[in-house]
mmCIF file with all atom_site columns, C-alpha atoms in Angstrom:
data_model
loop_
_atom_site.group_PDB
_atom_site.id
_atom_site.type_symbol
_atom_site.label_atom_id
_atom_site.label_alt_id
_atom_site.label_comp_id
_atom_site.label_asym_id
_atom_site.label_entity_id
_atom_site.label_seq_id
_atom_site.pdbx_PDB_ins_code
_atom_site.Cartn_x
_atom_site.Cartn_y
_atom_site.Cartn_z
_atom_site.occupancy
_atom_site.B_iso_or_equiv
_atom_site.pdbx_formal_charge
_atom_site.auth_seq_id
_atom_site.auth_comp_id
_atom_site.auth_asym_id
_atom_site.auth_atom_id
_atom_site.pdbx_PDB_model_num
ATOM 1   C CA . UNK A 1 1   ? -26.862 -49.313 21.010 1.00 96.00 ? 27  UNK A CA 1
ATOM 2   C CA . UNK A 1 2   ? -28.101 -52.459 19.812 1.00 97.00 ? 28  UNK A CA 1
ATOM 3   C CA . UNK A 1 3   ? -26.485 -54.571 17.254 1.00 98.00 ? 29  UNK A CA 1
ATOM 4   C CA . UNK A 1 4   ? -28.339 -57.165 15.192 1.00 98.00 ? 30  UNK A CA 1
ATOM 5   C CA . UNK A 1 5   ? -26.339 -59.066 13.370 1.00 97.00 ? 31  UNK A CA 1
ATOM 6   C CA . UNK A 1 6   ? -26.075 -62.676 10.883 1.00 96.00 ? 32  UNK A CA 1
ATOM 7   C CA . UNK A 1 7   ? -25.739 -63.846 7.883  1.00 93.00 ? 33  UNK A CA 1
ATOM 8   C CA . UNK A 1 8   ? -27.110 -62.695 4.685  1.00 92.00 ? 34  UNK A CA 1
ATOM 9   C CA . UNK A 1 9   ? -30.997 -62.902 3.928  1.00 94.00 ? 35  UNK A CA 1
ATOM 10  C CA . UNK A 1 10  ? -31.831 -64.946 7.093  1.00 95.00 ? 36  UNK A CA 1
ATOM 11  C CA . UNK A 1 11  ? -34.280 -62.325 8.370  1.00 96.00 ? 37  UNK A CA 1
ATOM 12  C CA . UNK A 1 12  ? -32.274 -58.920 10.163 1.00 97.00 ? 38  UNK A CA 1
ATOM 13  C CA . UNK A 1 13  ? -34.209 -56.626 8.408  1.00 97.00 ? 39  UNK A CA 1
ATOM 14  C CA . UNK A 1 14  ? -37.762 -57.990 9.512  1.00 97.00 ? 40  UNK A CA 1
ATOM 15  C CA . UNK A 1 15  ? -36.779 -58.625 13.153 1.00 97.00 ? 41  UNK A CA 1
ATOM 16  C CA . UNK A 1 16  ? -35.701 -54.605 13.209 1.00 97.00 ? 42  UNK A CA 1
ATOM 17  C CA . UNK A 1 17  ? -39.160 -53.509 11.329 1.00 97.00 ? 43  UNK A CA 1
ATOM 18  C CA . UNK A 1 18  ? -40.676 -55.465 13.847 1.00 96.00 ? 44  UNK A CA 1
ATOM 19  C CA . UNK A 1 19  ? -39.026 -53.655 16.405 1.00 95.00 ? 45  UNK A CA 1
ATOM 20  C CA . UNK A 1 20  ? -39.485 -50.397 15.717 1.00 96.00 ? 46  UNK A CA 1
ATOM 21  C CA . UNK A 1 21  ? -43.037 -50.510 14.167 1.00 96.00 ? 47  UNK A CA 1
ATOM 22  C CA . UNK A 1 22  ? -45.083 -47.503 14.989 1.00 96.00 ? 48  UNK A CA 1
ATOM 23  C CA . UNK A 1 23  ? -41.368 -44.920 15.688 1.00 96.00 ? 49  UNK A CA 1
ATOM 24  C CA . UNK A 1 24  ? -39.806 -42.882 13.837 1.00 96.00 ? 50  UNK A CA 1
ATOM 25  C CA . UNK A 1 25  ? -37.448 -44.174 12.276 1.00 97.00 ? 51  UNK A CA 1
ATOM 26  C CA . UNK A 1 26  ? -34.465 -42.647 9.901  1.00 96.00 ? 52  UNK A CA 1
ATOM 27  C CA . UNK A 1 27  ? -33.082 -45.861 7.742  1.00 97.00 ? 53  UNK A CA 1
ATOM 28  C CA . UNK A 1 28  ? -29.581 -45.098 7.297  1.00 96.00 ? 54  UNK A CA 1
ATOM 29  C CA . UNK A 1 29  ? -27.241 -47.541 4.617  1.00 95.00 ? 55  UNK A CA 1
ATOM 30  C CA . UNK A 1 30  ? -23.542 -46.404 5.104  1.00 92.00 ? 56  UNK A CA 1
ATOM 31  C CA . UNK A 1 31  ? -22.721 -47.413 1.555  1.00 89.00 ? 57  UNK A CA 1
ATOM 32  C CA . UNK A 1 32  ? -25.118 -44.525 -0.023 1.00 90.00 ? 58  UNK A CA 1
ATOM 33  C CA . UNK A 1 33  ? -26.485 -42.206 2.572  1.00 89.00 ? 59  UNK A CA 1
ATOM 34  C CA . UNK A 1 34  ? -24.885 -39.442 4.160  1.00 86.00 ? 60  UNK A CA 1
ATOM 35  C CA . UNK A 1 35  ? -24.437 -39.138 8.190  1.00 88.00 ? 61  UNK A CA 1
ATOM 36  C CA . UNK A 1 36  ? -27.178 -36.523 8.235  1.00 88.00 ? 62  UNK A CA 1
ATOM 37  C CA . UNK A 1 37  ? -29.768 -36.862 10.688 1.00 90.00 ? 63  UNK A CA 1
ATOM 38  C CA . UNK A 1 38  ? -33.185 -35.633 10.269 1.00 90.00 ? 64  UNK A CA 1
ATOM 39  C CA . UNK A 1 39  ? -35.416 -34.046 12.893 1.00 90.00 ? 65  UNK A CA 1
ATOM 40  C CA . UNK A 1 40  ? -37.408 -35.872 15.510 1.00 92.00 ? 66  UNK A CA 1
ATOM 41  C CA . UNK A 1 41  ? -35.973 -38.914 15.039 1.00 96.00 ? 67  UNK A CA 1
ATOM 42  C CA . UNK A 1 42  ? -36.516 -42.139 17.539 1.00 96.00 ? 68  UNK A CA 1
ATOM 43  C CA . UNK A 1 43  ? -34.392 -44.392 15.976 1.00 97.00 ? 69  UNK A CA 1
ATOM 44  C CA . UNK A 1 44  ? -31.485 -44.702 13.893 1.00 97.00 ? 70  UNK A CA 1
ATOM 45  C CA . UNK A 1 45  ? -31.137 -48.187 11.606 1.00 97.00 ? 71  UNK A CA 1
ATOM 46  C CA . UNK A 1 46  ? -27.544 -48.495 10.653 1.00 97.00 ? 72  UNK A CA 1
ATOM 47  C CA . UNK A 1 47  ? -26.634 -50.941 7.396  1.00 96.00 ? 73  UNK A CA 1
ATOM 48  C CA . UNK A 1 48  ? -24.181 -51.758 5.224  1.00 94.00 ? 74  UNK A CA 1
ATOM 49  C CA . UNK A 1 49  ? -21.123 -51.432 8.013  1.00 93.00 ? 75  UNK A CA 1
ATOM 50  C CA . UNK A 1 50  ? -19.769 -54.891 7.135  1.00 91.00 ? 76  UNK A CA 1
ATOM 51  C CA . UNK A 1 51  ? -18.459 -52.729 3.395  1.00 88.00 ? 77  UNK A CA 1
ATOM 52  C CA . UNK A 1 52  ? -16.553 -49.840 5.679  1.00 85.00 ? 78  UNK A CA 1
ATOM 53  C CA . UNK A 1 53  ? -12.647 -49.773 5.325  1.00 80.00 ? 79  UNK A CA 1
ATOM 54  C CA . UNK A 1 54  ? -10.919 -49.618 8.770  1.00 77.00 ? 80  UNK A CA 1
ATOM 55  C CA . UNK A 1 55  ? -11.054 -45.900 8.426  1.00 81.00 ? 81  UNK A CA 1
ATOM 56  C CA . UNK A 1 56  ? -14.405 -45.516 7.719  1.00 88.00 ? 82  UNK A CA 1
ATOM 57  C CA . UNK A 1 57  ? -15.574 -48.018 10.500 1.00 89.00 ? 83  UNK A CA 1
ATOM 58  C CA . UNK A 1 58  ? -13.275 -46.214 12.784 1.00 88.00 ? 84  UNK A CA 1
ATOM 59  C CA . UNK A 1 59  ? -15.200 -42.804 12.144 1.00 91.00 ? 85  UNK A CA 1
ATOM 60  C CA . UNK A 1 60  ? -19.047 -44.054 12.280 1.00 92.00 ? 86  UNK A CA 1
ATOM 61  C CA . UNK A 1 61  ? -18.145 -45.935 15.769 1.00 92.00 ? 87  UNK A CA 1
ATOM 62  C CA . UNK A 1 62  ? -17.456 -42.337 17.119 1.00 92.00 ? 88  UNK A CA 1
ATOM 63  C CA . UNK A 1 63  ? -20.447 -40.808 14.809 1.00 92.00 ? 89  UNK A CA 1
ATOM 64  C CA . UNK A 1 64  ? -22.842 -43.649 16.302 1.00 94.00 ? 90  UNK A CA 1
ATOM 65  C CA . UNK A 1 65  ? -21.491 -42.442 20.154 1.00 92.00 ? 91  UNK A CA 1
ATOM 66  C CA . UNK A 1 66  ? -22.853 -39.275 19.712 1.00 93.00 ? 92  UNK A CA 1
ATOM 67  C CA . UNK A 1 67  ? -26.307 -40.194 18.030 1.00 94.00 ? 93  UNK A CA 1
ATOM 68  C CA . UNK A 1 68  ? -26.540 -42.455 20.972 1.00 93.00 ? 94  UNK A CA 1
ATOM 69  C CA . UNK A 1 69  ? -27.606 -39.146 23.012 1.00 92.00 ? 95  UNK A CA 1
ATOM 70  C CA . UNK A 1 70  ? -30.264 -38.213 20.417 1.00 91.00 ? 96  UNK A CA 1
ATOM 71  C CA . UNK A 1 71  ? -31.986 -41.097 19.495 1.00 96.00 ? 97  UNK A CA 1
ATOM 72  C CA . UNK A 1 72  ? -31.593 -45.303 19.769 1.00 97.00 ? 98  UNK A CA 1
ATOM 73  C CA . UNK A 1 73  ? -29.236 -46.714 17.697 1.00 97.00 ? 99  UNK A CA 1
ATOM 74  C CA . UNK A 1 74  ? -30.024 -50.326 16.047 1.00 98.00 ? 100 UNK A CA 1
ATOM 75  C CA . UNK A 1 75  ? -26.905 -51.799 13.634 1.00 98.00 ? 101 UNK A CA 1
ATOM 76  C CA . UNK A 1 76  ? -27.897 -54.297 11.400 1.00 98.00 ? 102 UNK A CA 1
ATOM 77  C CA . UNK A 1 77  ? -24.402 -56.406 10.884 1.00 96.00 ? 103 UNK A CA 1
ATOM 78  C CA . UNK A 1 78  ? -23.983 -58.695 8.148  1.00 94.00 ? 104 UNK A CA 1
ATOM 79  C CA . UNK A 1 79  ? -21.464 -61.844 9.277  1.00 93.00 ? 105 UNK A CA 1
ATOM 80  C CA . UNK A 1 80  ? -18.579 -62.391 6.130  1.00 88.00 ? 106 UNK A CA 1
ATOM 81  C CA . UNK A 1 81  ? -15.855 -64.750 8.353  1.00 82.00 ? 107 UNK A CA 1
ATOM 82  C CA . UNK A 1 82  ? -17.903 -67.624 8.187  1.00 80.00 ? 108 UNK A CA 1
ATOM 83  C CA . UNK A 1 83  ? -17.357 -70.058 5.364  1.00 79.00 ? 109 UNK A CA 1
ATOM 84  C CA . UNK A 1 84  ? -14.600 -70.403 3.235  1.00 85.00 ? 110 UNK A CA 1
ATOM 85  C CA . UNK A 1 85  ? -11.601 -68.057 3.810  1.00 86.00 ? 111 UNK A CA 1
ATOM 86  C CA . UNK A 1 86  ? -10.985 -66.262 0.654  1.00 84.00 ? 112 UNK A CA 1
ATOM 87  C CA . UNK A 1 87  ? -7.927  -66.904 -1.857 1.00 91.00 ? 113 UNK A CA 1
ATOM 88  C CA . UNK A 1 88  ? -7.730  -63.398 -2.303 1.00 90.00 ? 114 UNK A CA 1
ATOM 89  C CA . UNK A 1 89  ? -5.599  -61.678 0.124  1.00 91.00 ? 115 UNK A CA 1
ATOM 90  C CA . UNK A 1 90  ? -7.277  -58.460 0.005  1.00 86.00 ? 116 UNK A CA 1
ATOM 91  C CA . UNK A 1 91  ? -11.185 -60.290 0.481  1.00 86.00 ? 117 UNK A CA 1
ATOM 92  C CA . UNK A 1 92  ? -9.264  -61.776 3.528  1.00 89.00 ? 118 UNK A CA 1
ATOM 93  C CA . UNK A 1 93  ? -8.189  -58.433 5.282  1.00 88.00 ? 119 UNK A CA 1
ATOM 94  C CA . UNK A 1 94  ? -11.481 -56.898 4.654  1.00 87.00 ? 120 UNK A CA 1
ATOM 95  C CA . UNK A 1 95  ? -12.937 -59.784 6.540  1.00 89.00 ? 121 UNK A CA 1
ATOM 96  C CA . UNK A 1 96  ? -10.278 -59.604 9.590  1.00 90.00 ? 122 UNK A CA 1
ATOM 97  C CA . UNK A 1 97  ? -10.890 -55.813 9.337  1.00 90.00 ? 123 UNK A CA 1
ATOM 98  C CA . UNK A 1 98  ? -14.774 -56.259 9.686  1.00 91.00 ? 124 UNK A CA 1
ATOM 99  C CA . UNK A 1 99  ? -13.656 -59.295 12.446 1.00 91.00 ? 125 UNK A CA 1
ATOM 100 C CA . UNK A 1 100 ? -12.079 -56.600 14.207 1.00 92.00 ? 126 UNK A CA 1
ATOM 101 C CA . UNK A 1 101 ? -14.935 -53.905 13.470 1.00 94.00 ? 127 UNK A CA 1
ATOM 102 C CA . UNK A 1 102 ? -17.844 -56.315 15.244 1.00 95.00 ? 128 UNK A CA 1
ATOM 103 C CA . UNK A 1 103 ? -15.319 -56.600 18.563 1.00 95.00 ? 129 UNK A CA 1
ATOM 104 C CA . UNK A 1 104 ? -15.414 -52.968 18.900 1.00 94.00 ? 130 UNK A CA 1
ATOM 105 C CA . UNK A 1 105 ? -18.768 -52.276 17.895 1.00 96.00 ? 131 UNK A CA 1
ATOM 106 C CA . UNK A 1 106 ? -20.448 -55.367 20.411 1.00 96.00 ? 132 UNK A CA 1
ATOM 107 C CA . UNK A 1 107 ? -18.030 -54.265 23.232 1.00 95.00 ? 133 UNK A CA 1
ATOM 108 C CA . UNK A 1 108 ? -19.628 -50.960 23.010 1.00 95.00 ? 134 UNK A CA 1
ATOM 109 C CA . UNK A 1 109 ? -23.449 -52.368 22.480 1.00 96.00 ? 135 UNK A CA 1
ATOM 110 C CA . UNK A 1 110 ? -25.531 -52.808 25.347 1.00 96.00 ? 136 UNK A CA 1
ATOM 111 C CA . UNK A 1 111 ? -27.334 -55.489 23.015 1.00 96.00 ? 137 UNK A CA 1
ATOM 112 C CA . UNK A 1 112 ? -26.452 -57.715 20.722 1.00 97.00 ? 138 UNK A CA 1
ATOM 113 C CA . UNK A 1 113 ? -28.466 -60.341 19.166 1.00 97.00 ? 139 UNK A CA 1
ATOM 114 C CA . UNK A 1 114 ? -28.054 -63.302 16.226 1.00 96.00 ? 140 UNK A CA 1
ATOM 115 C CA . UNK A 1 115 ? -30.763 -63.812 13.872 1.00 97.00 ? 141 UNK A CA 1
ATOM 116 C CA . UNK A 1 116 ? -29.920 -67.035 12.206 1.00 94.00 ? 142 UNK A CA 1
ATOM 117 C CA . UNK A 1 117 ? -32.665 -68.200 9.581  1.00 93.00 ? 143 UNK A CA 1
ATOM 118 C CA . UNK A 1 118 ? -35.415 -66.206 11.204 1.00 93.00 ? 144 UNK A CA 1
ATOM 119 C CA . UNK A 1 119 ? -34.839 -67.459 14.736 1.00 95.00 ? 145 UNK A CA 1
ATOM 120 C CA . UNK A 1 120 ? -33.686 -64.250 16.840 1.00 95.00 ? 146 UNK A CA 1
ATOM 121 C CA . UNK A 1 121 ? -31.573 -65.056 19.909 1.00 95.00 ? 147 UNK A CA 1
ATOM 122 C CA . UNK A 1 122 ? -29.927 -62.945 22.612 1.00 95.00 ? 148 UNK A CA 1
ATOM 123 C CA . UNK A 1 123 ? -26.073 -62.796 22.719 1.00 94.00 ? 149 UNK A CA 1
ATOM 124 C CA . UNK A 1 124 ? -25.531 -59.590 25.082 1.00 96.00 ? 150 UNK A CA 1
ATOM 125 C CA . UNK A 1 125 ? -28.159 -57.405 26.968 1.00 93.00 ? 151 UNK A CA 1
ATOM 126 C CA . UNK A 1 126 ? -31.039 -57.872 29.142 1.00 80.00 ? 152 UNK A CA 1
ATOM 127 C CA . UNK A 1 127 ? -32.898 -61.214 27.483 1.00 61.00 ? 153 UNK A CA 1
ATOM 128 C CA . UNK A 1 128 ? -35.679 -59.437 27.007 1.00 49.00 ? 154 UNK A CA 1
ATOM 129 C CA . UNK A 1 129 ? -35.881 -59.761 23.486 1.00 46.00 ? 155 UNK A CA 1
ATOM 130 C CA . UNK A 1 130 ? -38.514 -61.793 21.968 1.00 47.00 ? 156 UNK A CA 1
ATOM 131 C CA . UNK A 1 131 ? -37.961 -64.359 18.567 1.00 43.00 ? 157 UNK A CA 1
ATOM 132 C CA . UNK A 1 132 ? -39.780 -63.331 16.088 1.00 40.00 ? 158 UNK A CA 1
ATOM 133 C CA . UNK A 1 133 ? -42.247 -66.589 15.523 1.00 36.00 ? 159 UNK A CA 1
#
């Protein structure tokens, strides 16, 4: 599994249709899609896990295990614990929760990389991952 991950609008998206230009690829957004995959597929694009509850996050990590044996697996992660730390309590425990979400999902990546403002670079995995200028 790879996990791509960084703040909002500085360029995940276009690093992974960079990536896997030319395969085919199912596009799958956790928020409004349902965990069905379709035939043939190469890769899977995972978005939107940053807006699971624990529960939720809890049941794609094992969903994710088992399309690791059908196809790759690429997680876009948005980061929400940088900046300001909410007033509201509950905005705060769905940021620890999603905190606590990334440690499980990276421990189980073999990659991880940051994309911050366009620039991509390698956190966990082989280095063989390019930047995208």
């Amino acid at each position: 599994m790879h996990v791509i991950f960084g703040g909002a609008f500085n360029g995940k998206r276009a690093y992974v249709e960079q990536m896997v230009q030319g395969r085919n690829v199912q596009w799958l957004n956790v928020e409004v899609d349902a965990y069905v995959l379709l035939p043939n597929v190469e890769v899977i694009v995972v978005s939107g896990v940053e807006h699971l509850l624990q529960t939720e996050s809890n049941e794609l990590l094992q969903r994710m295990e088992k399309w690791r044996t059908q196809a790759e697996v690429v997680v876009i992660a948005t980061e929400i614990g940088r900046g300001i730390v909410p007033m509201d309590a509950s905005m705060r425990k769905l940021r620890d929760d999603v905190g606590r979400f990334y440690q499980q999902l990276f421990t189980k990546a073999s990659r991880v990389t940051r994309i911050w403002y366009g620039i991509s670079q390698t956190i966990k995995g082989d280095g063989q991952i390019e930047n995208l200028h």
